[in-house]
mmCIF file of C-alpha atoms and ligand atoms in Angstrom:
data_model
loop_
_atom_site.group_PDB
_atom_site.id
_atom_site.type_symbol
_atom_site.label_atom_id
_atom_site.label_comp_id
_atom_site.label_asym_id
_atom_site.label_seq_id
_atom_site.Cartn_x
_atom_site.Cartn_y
_atom_site.Cartn_z
ATOM 1 C CA UNK A 1 13.889 19.880 11.877
ATOM 2 C CA UNK A 2 12.927 23.517 12.957
ATOM 3 C CA UNK A 3 9.129 23.514 13.164
ATOM 4 C CA UNK A 4 6.013 25.829 14.326
ATOM 5 C CA UNK A 5 3.627 24.630 16.276
ATOM 6 C CA UNK A 6 0.143 26.833 17.088
ATOM 7 C CA UNK A 7 -1.812 25.972 20.638
ATOM 8 C CA UNK A 8 -5.367 27.457 19.910
ATOM 9 C CA UNK A 9 -6.729 25.555 23.344
ATOM 10 C CA UNK A 10 -10.203 27.611 22.640
ATOM 11 C CA UNK A 11 -13.571 27.452 24.787
ATOM 12 C CA UNK A 12 -14.895 25.008 27.243
ATOM 13 C CA UNK A 13 -12.887 22.031 28.032
ATOM 14 C CA UNK A 14 -10.477 23.266 25.815
ATOM 15 C CA UNK A 15 -7.665 24.585 27.384
ATOM 16 C CA UNK A 16 -7.677 22.309 29.800
ATOM 17 C CA UNK A 17 -7.681 18.825 27.368
ATOM 18 C CA UNK A 18 -4.584 21.288 25.458
ATOM 19 C CA UNK A 19 -2.732 21.131 28.524
ATOM 20 C CA UNK A 20 -1.915 17.780 28.825
ATOM 21 C CA UNK A 21 -0.889 17.532 24.894
ATOM 22 C CA UNK A 22 1.339 20.113 25.649
ATOM 23 C CA UNK A 23 2.659 18.674 28.194
ATOM 24 C CA UNK A 24 3.136 15.437 25.829
ATOM 25 C CA UNK A 25 4.688 17.478 23.465
ATOM 26 C CA UNK A 26 7.188 18.795 25.126
ATOM 27 C CA UNK A 27 8.084 15.849 26.493
ATOM 28 C CA UNK A 28 8.614 14.191 23.131
ATOM 29 C CA UNK A 29 10.296 17.661 21.845
ATOM 30 C CA UNK A 30 12.964 17.120 24.563
ATOM 31 C CA UNK A 31 13.215 13.471 24.066
ATOM 32 C CA UNK A 32 13.537 13.198 20.413
ATOM 33 C CA UNK A 33 15.756 16.719 20.045
ATOM 34 C CA UNK A 34 12.491 17.479 17.609
ATOM 35 C CA UNK A 35 13.257 21.435 17.345
ATOM 36 C CA UNK A 36 9.661 22.360 17.507
ATOM 37 C CA UNK A 37 8.626 26.310 18.625
ATOM 38 C CA UNK A 38 5.269 26.814 20.309
ATOM 39 C CA UNK A 39 3.318 29.753 19.643
ATOM 40 C CA UNK A 40 -0.634 29.727 20.776
ATOM 41 C CA UNK A 41 -3.781 32.064 19.573
ATOM 42 C CA UNK A 42 -7.206 32.858 20.756
ATOM 43 C CA UNK A 43 -9.693 31.130 19.375
ATOM 44 C CA UNK A 44 -13.901 30.706 19.318
ATOM 45 C CA UNK A 45 -15.579 32.631 22.952
ATOM 46 C CA UNK A 46 -13.024 33.392 24.019
ATOM 47 C CA UNK A 47 -11.146 35.580 21.161
ATOM 48 C CA UNK A 48 -14.289 36.860 20.912
ATOM 49 C CA UNK A 49 -14.661 37.762 24.134
ATOM 50 C CA UNK A 50 -11.246 39.658 24.043
ATOM 51 C CA UNK A 51 -11.237 40.733 20.258
ATOM 52 C CA UNK A 52 -14.844 40.792 19.043
ATOM 53 C CA UNK A 53 -14.418 37.811 16.814
ATOM 54 C CA UNK A 54 -14.194 34.188 16.845
ATOM 55 C CA UNK A 55 -11.378 33.869 14.663
ATOM 56 C CA UNK A 56 -8.987 37.591 14.773
ATOM 57 C CA UNK A 57 -6.597 38.512 12.231
ATOM 58 C CA UNK A 58 -3.648 37.997 14.868
ATOM 59 C CA UNK A 59 -4.488 34.182 15.574
ATOM 60 C CA UNK A 60 -5.296 33.178 11.462
ATOM 61 C CA UNK A 61 -2.376 34.854 10.928
ATOM 62 C CA UNK A 62 -0.410 32.825 13.363
ATOM 63 C CA UNK A 63 -2.333 29.891 11.610
ATOM 64 C CA UNK A 64 -0.967 31.196 8.540
ATOM 65 C CA UNK A 65 2.819 30.959 9.595
ATOM 66 C CA UNK A 66 2.700 27.832 11.377
ATOM 67 C CA UNK A 67 3.964 24.133 10.399
ATOM 68 C CA UNK A 68 0.694 22.707 11.914
ATOM 69 C CA UNK A 69 -1.725 23.577 14.597
ATOM 70 C CA UNK A 70 -3.363 21.767 17.744
ATOM 71 C CA UNK A 71 -6.593 22.785 18.329
ATOM 72 C CA UNK A 72 -9.272 22.316 21.505
ATOM 73 C CA UNK A 73 -12.523 23.007 20.853
ATOM 74 C CA UNK A 74 -14.445 25.736 20.692
ATOM 75 C CA UNK A 75 -17.811 27.148 21.376
ATOM 76 C CA UNK A 76 -20.553 27.152 24.888
ATOM 77 C CA UNK A 77 -23.837 28.591 26.073
ATOM 78 C CA UNK A 78 -22.242 31.552 27.470
ATOM 79 C CA UNK A 79 -22.117 32.428 23.097
ATOM 80 C CA UNK A 80 -25.520 30.778 21.912
ATOM 81 C CA UNK A 81 -26.850 33.776 21.354
ATOM 82 C CA UNK A 82 -24.642 36.348 19.861
ATOM 83 C CA UNK A 83 -25.170 37.185 16.196
ATOM 84 C CA UNK A 84 -24.594 33.925 14.014
ATOM 85 C CA UNK A 85 -21.566 35.263 11.889
ATOM 86 C CA UNK A 86 -19.815 36.036 15.285
ATOM 87 C CA UNK A 87 -20.681 32.830 17.050
ATOM 88 C CA UNK A 88 -17.307 30.916 18.020
ATOM 89 C CA UNK A 89 -18.044 27.808 15.475
ATOM 90 C CA UNK A 90 -18.026 30.295 12.602
ATOM 91 C CA UNK A 91 -14.044 30.635 13.801
ATOM 92 C CA UNK A 92 -13.062 27.324 13.085
ATOM 93 C CA UNK A 93 -14.951 27.303 9.830
ATOM 94 C CA UNK A 94 -13.582 30.649 8.739
ATOM 95 C CA UNK A 95 -9.882 29.192 10.181
ATOM 96 C CA UNK A 96 -10.510 25.726 8.107
ATOM 97 C CA UNK A 97 -11.368 27.805 4.341
ATOM 98 C CA UNK A 98 -8.868 29.954 5.084
ATOM 99 C CA UNK A 99 -6.309 27.508 5.485
ATOM 100 C CA UNK A 100 -7.754 25.001 2.628
ATOM 101 C CA UNK A 101 -7.833 22.242 4.319
ATOM 102 C CA UNK A 102 -9.725 20.210 2.465
ATOM 103 C CA UNK A 103 -8.520 16.509 3.754
ATOM 104 C CA UNK A 104 -10.761 15.655 6.923
ATOM 105 C CA UNK A 105 -9.152 12.252 8.647
ATOM 106 C CA UNK A 106 -10.640 10.196 10.911
ATOM 107 C CA UNK A 107 -9.479 7.643 12.524
ATOM 108 C CA UNK A 108 -11.901 5.384 14.211
ATOM 109 C CA UNK A 109 -9.253 3.276 16.787
ATOM 110 C CA UNK A 110 -10.433 0.927 19.053
ATOM 111 C CA UNK A 111 -8.331 -0.175 21.946
ATOM 112 C CA UNK A 112 -8.371 -3.991 22.975
ATOM 113 C CA UNK A 113 -8.123 -2.554 26.430
ATOM 114 C CA UNK A 114 -12.106 -0.116 25.890
ATOM 115 C CA UNK A 115 -13.846 -3.227 23.808
ATOM 116 C CA UNK A 116 -16.202 -3.078 26.186
ATOM 117 C CA UNK A 117 -17.350 0.867 25.912
ATOM 118 C CA UNK A 118 -18.302 -0.189 22.056
ATOM 119 C CA UNK A 119 -22.232 -0.871 21.976
ATOM 120 C CA UNK A 120 -21.213 -3.689 19.674
ATOM 121 C CA UNK A 121 -19.565 -6.744 20.979
ATOM 122 C CA UNK A 122 -15.799 -6.957 21.599
ATOM 123 C CA UNK A 123 -14.947 -9.452 18.489
ATOM 124 C CA UNK A 124 -16.164 -7.383 16.617
ATOM 125 C CA UNK A 125 -14.661 -4.705 17.280
ATOM 126 C CA UNK A 126 -11.569 -5.470 19.225
ATOM 127 C CA UNK A 127 -8.723 -3.793 17.125
ATOM 128 C CA UNK A 128 -10.694 -2.145 14.958
ATOM 129 C CA UNK A 129 -8.237 0.530 12.911
ATOM 130 C CA UNK A 130 -10.734 2.284 10.078
ATOM 131 C CA UNK A 131 -9.244 5.821 8.466
ATOM 132 C CA UNK A 132 -11.836 7.628 6.750
ATOM 133 C CA UNK A 133 -10.840 10.535 4.960
ATOM 134 C CA UNK A 134 -14.099 13.242 3.943
ATOM 135 C CA UNK A 135 -13.670 15.685 1.427
ATOM 136 C CA UNK A 136 -14.065 18.696 3.658
ATOM 137 C CA UNK A 137 -14.718 21.328 0.977
ATOM 138 C CA UNK A 138 -16.517 21.036 -1.539
ATOM 139 C CA UNK A 139 -20.212 18.639 -2.621
ATOM 140 C CA UNK A 140 -23.737 19.274 -1.246
ATOM 141 C CA UNK A 141 -22.598 21.760 1.297
ATOM 142 C CA UNK A 142 -20.798 24.703 -0.377
ATOM 143 C CA UNK A 143 -22.730 23.486 -3.962
ATOM 144 C CA UNK A 144 -24.205 26.215 -5.957
ATOM 145 C CA UNK A 145 -27.470 27.007 -6.097
ATOM 146 C CA UNK A 146 -28.941 26.571 -2.975
ATOM 147 C CA UNK A 147 -31.198 28.009 -1.185
ATOM 148 C CA UNK A 148 -35.452 27.742 -0.310
ATOM 149 C CA UNK A 149 -37.761 29.675 -2.543
ATOM 150 C CA UNK A 150 -41.549 30.020 -3.761
ATOM 151 C CA UNK A 151 -42.590 27.674 -6.639
ATOM 152 C CA UNK A 152 -46.419 27.632 -7.121
ATOM 153 C CA UNK A 153 -47.610 29.241 -3.619
ATOM 154 C CA UNK A 154 -45.229 26.248 -1.741
ATOM 155 C CA UNK A 155 -41.983 26.537 -0.011
ATOM 156 C CA UNK A 156 -39.096 24.735 -2.008
ATOM 157 C CA UNK A 157 -35.902 24.001 -0.410
ATOM 158 C CA UNK A 158 -32.731 23.071 -2.908
ATOM 159 C CA UNK A 159 -29.138 22.514 -2.817
ATOM 160 C CA UNK A 160 -26.460 20.894 -5.562
ATOM 161 C CA UNK A 161 -24.007 18.080 -4.514
ATOM 162 C CA UNK A 162 -21.372 19.158 -7.193
ATOM 163 C CA UNK A 163 -17.504 17.773 -7.614
ATOM 164 C CA UNK A 164 -15.070 18.385 -10.597
ATOM 165 C CA UNK A 165 -12.899 15.960 -11.337
ATOM 166 C CA UNK A 166 -9.571 17.476 -9.652
ATOM 167 C CA UNK A 167 -11.259 17.774 -6.460
ATOM 168 C CA UNK A 168 -11.832 14.092 -6.485
ATOM 169 C CA UNK A 169 -8.509 13.527 -7.687
ATOM 170 C CA UNK A 170 -7.232 15.418 -5.218
ATOM 171 C CA UNK A 171 -9.229 13.958 -1.878
ATOM 172 C CA UNK A 172 -8.333 10.266 -3.744
ATOM 173 C CA UNK A 173 -4.547 11.034 -4.292
ATOM 174 C CA UNK A 174 -4.538 11.951 -0.098
ATOM 175 C CA UNK A 175 -6.535 8.560 0.531
ATOM 176 C CA UNK A 176 -4.511 6.526 -2.537
ATOM 177 C CA UNK A 177 -1.010 7.664 -0.508
ATOM 178 C CA UNK A 178 -3.001 6.419 3.608
ATOM 179 C CA UNK A 179 -3.804 3.335 2.189
ATOM 180 C CA UNK A 180 0.163 2.966 0.915
ATOM 181 C CA UNK A 181 0.882 3.364 4.015
ATOM 182 C CA UNK A 182 -1.111 1.308 6.314
ATOM 183 C CA UNK A 183 -2.961 -2.220 4.713
ATOM 184 C CA UNK A 184 -3.062 -1.384 1.152
ATOM 185 C CA UNK A 185 -6.755 -1.165 1.195
ATOM 186 C CA UNK A 186 -9.084 1.209 -0.470
ATOM 187 C CA UNK A 187 -12.902 1.637 -0.702
ATOM 188 C CA UNK A 188 -14.461 4.130 -2.194
ATOM 189 C CA UNK A 189 -18.114 4.810 -1.443
ATOM 190 C CA UNK A 190 -20.669 6.658 -3.761
ATOM 191 C CA UNK A 191 -24.533 6.719 -4.812
ATOM 192 C CA UNK A 192 -23.642 5.829 -8.184
ATOM 193 C CA UNK A 193 -26.736 3.961 -8.842
ATOM 194 C CA UNK A 194 -28.532 7.312 -8.452
ATOM 195 C CA UNK A 195 -26.322 10.265 -8.469
ATOM 196 C CA UNK A 196 -24.315 11.624 -11.481
ATOM 197 C CA UNK A 197 -22.395 13.307 -9.101
ATOM 198 C CA UNK A 198 -21.384 10.319 -6.941
ATOM 199 C CA UNK A 199 -21.101 8.092 -10.580
ATOM 200 C CA UNK A 200 -18.297 10.643 -11.896
ATOM 201 C CA UNK A 201 -16.703 9.982 -8.532
ATOM 202 C CA UNK A 202 -16.675 6.770 -8.739
ATOM 203 C CA UNK A 203 -15.125 7.026 -12.465
ATOM 204 C CA UNK A 204 -12.299 9.059 -10.710
ATOM 205 C CA UNK A 205 -11.133 6.943 -8.405
ATOM 206 C CA UNK A 206 -11.649 3.730 -10.219
ATOM 207 C CA UNK A 207 -9.142 6.004 -12.846
ATOM 208 C CA UNK A 208 -6.178 6.558 -10.408
ATOM 209 C CA UNK A 209 -5.966 2.809 -9.332
ATOM 210 C CA UNK A 210 -3.737 2.157 -12.155
ATOM 211 C CA UNK A 211 -1.114 4.458 -10.282
ATOM 212 C CA UNK A 212 -1.462 2.575 -7.031
ATOM 213 C CA UNK A 213 -0.957 -0.840 -8.450
ATOM 214 C CA UNK A 214 -0.786 -2.452 -4.545
ATOM 215 C CA UNK A 215 -3.966 -0.479 -3.731
ATOM 216 C CA UNK A 216 -6.946 -2.809 -3.448
ATOM 217 C CA UNK A 217 -9.562 -0.694 -4.696
ATOM 218 C CA UNK A 218 -13.297 -1.605 -4.254
ATOM 219 C CA UNK A 219 -16.508 0.808 -4.404
ATOM 220 C CA UNK A 220 -19.489 0.574 -1.932
ATOM 221 C CA UNK A 221 -22.953 2.121 -2.007
ATOM 222 C CA UNK A 222 -23.354 4.396 1.382
ATOM 223 C CA UNK A 223 -26.250 2.841 2.300
ATOM 224 C CA UNK A 224 -24.452 -0.558 2.223
ATOM 225 C CA UNK A 225 -21.087 0.667 3.787
ATOM 226 C CA UNK A 226 -23.208 2.433 6.775
ATOM 227 C CA UNK A 227 -24.792 -1.302 7.510
ATOM 228 C CA UNK A 228 -21.233 -2.976 6.923
ATOM 229 C CA UNK A 229 -19.467 -1.093 9.107
ATOM 230 C CA UNK A 230 -21.957 -2.074 11.931
ATOM 231 C CA UNK A 231 -21.767 -5.719 10.731
ATOM 232 C CA UNK A 232 -17.959 -5.986 10.374
ATOM 233 C CA UNK A 233 -16.273 -3.337 10.761
ATOM 234 C CA UNK A 234 -12.776 -4.995 10.590
ATOM 235 C CA UNK A 235 -13.293 -5.465 6.890
ATOM 236 C CA UNK A 236 -12.235 -1.969 6.023
ATOM 237 C CA UNK A 237 -8.844 -0.345 6.429
ATOM 238 C CA UNK A 238 -9.300 3.148 4.597
ATOM 239 C CA UNK A 239 -12.383 4.634 3.362
ATOM 240 C CA UNK A 240 -12.995 7.721 1.780
ATOM 241 C CA UNK A 241 -15.707 9.720 0.344
ATOM 242 C CA UNK A 242 -17.717 12.642 -0.070
ATOM 243 C CA UNK A 243 -18.356 15.168 2.302
ATOM 244 C CA UNK A 244 -22.501 14.528 3.056
ATOM 245 C CA UNK A 245 -21.393 10.839 3.209
ATOM 246 C CA UNK A 246 -17.881 11.135 4.974
ATOM 247 C CA UNK A 247 -20.248 13.109 7.334
ATOM 248 C CA UNK A 248 -22.358 10.972 8.484
ATOM 249 C CA UNK A 249 -19.877 7.495 7.863
ATOM 250 C CA UNK A 250 -17.297 9.264 10.048
ATOM 251 C CA UNK A 251 -20.141 9.900 13.105
ATOM 252 C CA UNK A 252 -21.223 6.130 12.976
ATOM 253 C CA UNK A 253 -17.636 4.831 12.423
ATOM 254 C CA UNK A 254 -16.865 7.120 16.205
ATOM 255 C CA UNK A 255 -19.477 5.819 17.708
ATOM 256 C CA UNK A 256 -18.484 1.488 16.713
ATOM 257 C CA UNK A 257 -15.718 2.461 19.661
ATOM 258 C CA UNK A 258 -17.973 3.841 22.204
ATOM 259 C CA UNK A 259 -16.314 7.309 23.645
ATOM 260 C CA UNK A 260 -15.782 10.090 21.987
ATOM 261 C CA UNK A 261 -13.394 11.534 24.501
ATOM 262 C CA UNK A 262 -10.645 8.801 22.914
ATOM 263 C CA UNK A 263 -11.166 10.100 18.728
ATOM 264 C CA UNK A 264 -8.355 12.489 17.136
ATOM 265 C CA UNK A 265 -8.469 13.911 13.890
ATOM 266 C CA UNK A 266 -7.188 15.841 11.010
ATOM 267 C CA UNK A 267 -8.007 18.986 8.537
ATOM 268 C CA UNK A 268 -5.069 18.478 5.856
ATOM 269 C CA UNK A 269 -4.005 21.021 2.922
ATOM 270 C CA UNK A 270 -2.168 20.500 -0.330
ATOM 271 C CA UNK A 271 1.121 20.409 1.696
ATOM 272 C CA UNK A 272 0.581 18.361 4.142
ATOM 273 C CA UNK A 273 0.107 21.301 6.829
ATOM 274 C CA UNK A 274 -2.709 20.088 8.899
ATOM 275 C CA UNK A 275 -4.742 21.547 11.927
ATOM 276 C CA UNK A 276 -5.440 18.482 14.759
ATOM 277 C CA UNK A 277 -8.157 18.244 16.729
ATOM 278 C CA UNK A 278 -9.726 16.007 18.881
ATOM 279 C CA UNK A 279 -13.974 14.999 17.227
ATOM 280 C CA UNK A 280 -15.546 15.752 20.673
ATOM 281 C CA UNK A 281 -16.729 19.260 21.752
ATOM 282 C CA UNK A 282 -15.930 22.113 24.498
ATOM 283 C CA UNK A 283 -18.370 19.912 26.501
ATOM 284 C CA UNK A 284 -19.417 23.128 28.808
ATOM 285 C CA UNK A 285 -21.198 20.474 31.356
ATOM 286 C CA UNK A 286 -17.771 19.470 32.319
ATOM 287 C CA UNK A 287 -16.188 22.229 31.263
ATOM 288 C CA UNK A 288 -13.927 23.325 34.574
ATOM 289 C CA UNK A 289 -13.592 20.026 36.666
ATOM 290 C CA UNK A 290 -10.988 18.462 35.653
ATOM 291 C CA UNK A 291 -12.190 15.182 34.750
ATOM 292 C CA UNK A 292 -12.534 15.669 30.571
ATOM 293 C CA UNK A 293 -10.885 13.028 28.652
ATOM 294 C CA UNK A 294 -7.004 14.287 27.247
ATOM 295 C CA UNK A 295 -6.642 10.997 25.200
ATOM 296 C CA UNK A 296 -8.305 12.710 21.913
ATOM 297 C CA UNK A 297 -7.002 16.243 21.678
ATOM 298 C CA UNK A 298 -3.091 13.351 22.965
ATOM 299 C CA UNK A 299 -3.940 11.101 19.457
ATOM 300 C CA UNK A 300 -4.165 14.109 17.295
ATOM 301 C CA UNK A 301 -0.762 15.323 18.624
ATOM 302 C CA UNK A 302 0.278 11.999 17.301
ATOM 303 C CA UNK A 303 -1.696 12.612 13.759
ATOM 304 C CA UNK A 304 -0.092 15.510 13.536
ATOM 305 C CA UNK A 305 3.584 14.334 13.949
ATOM 306 C CA UNK A 306 2.670 11.649 11.225
ATOM 307 C CA UNK A 307 1.207 13.428 8.684
ATOM 308 C CA UNK A 308 2.517 17.267 9.121
ATOM 309 C CA UNK A 309 5.886 16.412 10.785
ATOM 310 C CA UNK A 310 6.735 12.762 8.957
ATOM 311 C CA UNK A 311 7.389 11.655 12.724
ATOM 312 C CA UNK A 312 5.707 8.399 12.285
ATOM 313 C CA UNK A 313 8.000 6.922 14.893
ATOM 314 C CA UNK A 314 7.324 9.188 17.558
ATOM 315 C CA UNK A 315 3.394 9.457 16.330
ATOM 316 C CA UNK A 316 4.362 5.296 17.252
ATOM 317 C CA UNK A 317 5.742 5.737 20.736
ATOM 318 C CA UNK A 318 3.091 8.211 22.032
ATOM 319 C CA UNK A 319 -0.089 5.928 20.822
ATOM 320 C CA UNK A 320 2.475 3.172 22.500
ATOM 321 C CA UNK A 321 2.480 4.933 25.515
ATOM 322 C CA UNK A 322 -1.752 5.640 25.531
ATOM 323 C CA UNK A 323 -2.342 2.067 24.881
ATOM 324 C CA UNK A 324 0.300 1.252 28.369
ATOM 325 C CA UNK A 325 -1.728 3.724 30.252
ATOM 326 C CA UNK A 326 -4.982 1.813 29.621
ATOM 327 C CA UNK A 327 -3.296 -1.614 29.749
ATOM 328 C CA UNK A 328 -2.389 -0.127 33.440
ATOM 329 C CA UNK A 329 -6.402 0.203 34.141
ATOM 330 C CA UNK A 330 -6.291 3.901 34.394
ATOM 331 C CA UNK A 331 -9.725 5.692 33.088
ATOM 332 C CA UNK A 332 -11.070 9.116 33.039
ATOM 333 C CA UNK A 333 -15.048 9.283 34.123
ATOM 334 C CA UNK A 334 -16.174 8.909 30.267
ATOM 335 C CA UNK A 335 -14.534 5.051 29.670
ATOM 336 C CA UNK A 336 -14.159 3.796 33.215
ATOM 337 C CA UNK A 337 -15.384 0.922 33.444
ATOM 338 C CA UNK A 338 -15.267 -1.522 37.112
ATOM 339 C CA UNK A 339 -12.226 -3.020 37.900
ATOM 340 C CA UNK A 340 -10.056 0.421 37.106
ATOM 341 C CA UNK A 341 -8.907 3.365 38.518
ATOM 342 C CA UNK A 342 -10.154 6.869 37.549
ATOM 343 C CA UNK A 343 -8.295 9.457 36.980
ATOM 344 C CA UNK A 344 -8.318 13.183 36.653
ATOM 345 C CA UNK A 345 -7.768 15.258 33.307
ATOM 346 C CA UNK A 346 -4.274 16.226 34.617
ATOM 347 C CA UNK A 347 -3.065 13.019 36.467
ATOM 348 C CA UNK A 348 -3.937 10.956 32.473
ATOM 349 C CA UNK A 349 -1.362 13.595 30.428
ATOM 350 C CA UNK A 350 0.694 12.592 33.179
ATOM 351 C CA UNK A 351 0.437 9.043 33.294
ATOM 352 C CA UNK A 352 0.728 9.602 29.424
ATOM 353 C CA UNK A 353 4.207 11.159 29.784
ATOM 354 C CA UNK A 354 5.591 8.460 32.362
ATOM 355 C CA UNK A 355 4.965 6.218 29.314
ATOM 356 C CA UNK A 356 6.667 7.899 26.788
ATOM 357 C CA UNK A 357 9.895 6.084 28.750
HETATM 358 P P1 NAD B 401 -20.346 17.578 23.187
HETATM 359 O O1 NAD B 401 -18.701 16.560 21.788
HETATM 360 O O2 NAD B 401 -19.310 19.126 24.038
HETATM 361 O O3 NAD B 401 -20.204 17.054 24.225
HETATM 362 C C1 NAD B 401 -20.859 15.886 24.070
HETATM 363 C C2 NAD B 401 -20.984 14.774 25.972
HETATM 364 O O4 NAD B 401 -19.737 14.288 25.543
HETATM 365 C C3 NAD B 401 -20.735 15.750 26.711
HETATM 366 O O5 NAD B 401 -21.953 14.635 27.681
HETATM 367 C C4 NAD B 401 -19.718 16.076 27.906
HETATM 368 O O6 NAD B 401 -19.303 16.045 28.580
HETATM 369 C C5 NAD B 401 -19.180 14.633 26.994
HETATM 370 N N1 NAD B 401 -16.998 14.484 26.767
HETATM 371 C C6 NAD B 401 -17.184 15.623 25.267
HETATM 372 N N2 NAD B 401 -15.391 15.186 25.536
HETATM 373 C C7 NAD B 401 -15.155 14.802 26.286
HETATM 374 C C8 NAD B 401 -13.881 14.729 27.251
HETATM 375 N N3 NAD B 401 -13.095 14.837 26.281
HETATM 376 N N4 NAD B 401 -13.782 14.145 27.619
HETATM 377 C C9 NAD B 401 -15.048 13.246 28.618
HETATM 378 N N5 NAD B 401 -16.132 13.686 27.887
HETATM 379 C C10 NAD B 401 -16.379 14.234 27.439
HETATM 380 O O7 NAD B 401 -21.208 17.795 22.600
HETATM 381 P P2 NAD B 401 -22.027 19.267 22.851
HETATM 382 O O8 NAD B 401 -22.187 18.786 23.912
HETATM 383 O O9 NAD B 401 -23.495 18.651 21.536
HETATM 384 O O10 NAD B 401 -21.630 19.933 22.689
HETATM 385 C C11 NAD B 401 -20.831 21.289 22.763
HETATM 386 C C12 NAD B 401 -20.214 22.638 21.959
HETATM 387 O O11 NAD B 401 -19.343 21.862 21.891
HETATM 388 C C13 NAD B 401 -21.263 23.191 21.228
HETATM 389 O O12 NAD B 401 -20.962 24.790 22.043
HETATM 390 C C14 NAD B 401 -21.025 22.907 20.590
HETATM 391 O O13 NAD B 401 -21.036 23.752 19.386
HETATM 392 C C15 NAD B 401 -19.508 22.769 20.565
HETATM 393 N N6 NAD B 401 -18.516 21.868 19.605
HETATM 394 C C16 NAD B 401 -17.531 22.162 19.574
HETATM 395 C C17 NAD B 401 -16.961 21.293 18.394
HETATM 396 C C18 NAD B 401 -15.485 21.851 17.849
HETATM 397 O O14 NAD B 401 -14.831 22.417 18.954
HETATM 398 N N7 NAD B 401 -15.086 21.084 16.910
HETATM 399 C C19 NAD B 401 -17.193 20.145 18.082
HETATM 400 C C20 NAD B 401 -18.896 19.489 18.028
HETATM 401 C C21 NAD B 401 -19.116 20.283 19.434
#
């Protein structure tokens, strides 16, 4: 295979954590003879500083030409006051929409070694492995009409939650297929008792179940799903839902694991080309100190290999290496507990490379 990965380190801790993921990428590329070539491009504030644009054409072109993108993080106080459409976040939003990345995958995995980092009891979360599939380019975040208007002398704010059948089917297909390669359990989350848009959502997902007879499909209202996620989260395997509910539930599920520095994500298009990034931001408070946790970015690389490059075998090796390093007691400051050895960003990356065997 000859595949191109575009590396976009971004701002803040982005370059530090991405450098560690690139070490792992270079190591597996060599070890498994993957034939991957890499290129690098500016994005976010660092791109604005050079080009006056958080997503310059040259970066977008490289992103279009790549098979997958490994992304760090963007943003920081330095760019908080520049004009709105030049801010770093706009660069990322434009990148997602330009590439048609409609499926957002956020695993919430709790390595047993980190069970004490969760605010829930270890027996409730230890070994947790949920995948939330969120529709990313439709629903109420994009629906028209929207705005604030004046009616009868007072202001009225309004948005539109809208999905057509093909949008639901498109994200449904991603979720069913992921369920097929996991525990074959799919939960669709809606509010069909109140919102017609999610009544349609439920109908379409239900109609798709016949195509995937091995997948056990269930439905839950979003309020109950939010409750069940903290009551008994291990009952879930894959959860599929719309943009708004997915935004909230994926953050809730992420927090079950206790540390934002451990959580990877993927955003995919229809051909499984994807942008892979840690769930956290650019952490300006610790940038440049060499103490950020690179594991979310390393695990994002593992998702890249699993979903865009279809090398689940290599992804498994990386995830096992991370687990082995945690088992050995190495921790960055954000996940450190008594009795473990505190290490910096680079030492953690080196340890994962060494654990690849
Ligand atoms: P943040 O995720 O950057 O940081 C929140 C807290 O978590 C901080 O205390 C930080 O030190 C810590 N943290 C985050 N990642 C860590 C890691 N890998 N290792 C150790 N500790 C880590 O969120 P924020 O402070 O709200 O935002 C900071 C900047 O990041 C803002 O400019 C925001 O717009 C941007 N942001 C970018 C993205 C993205 O790139 N996709 C996402 C969220 C926020």
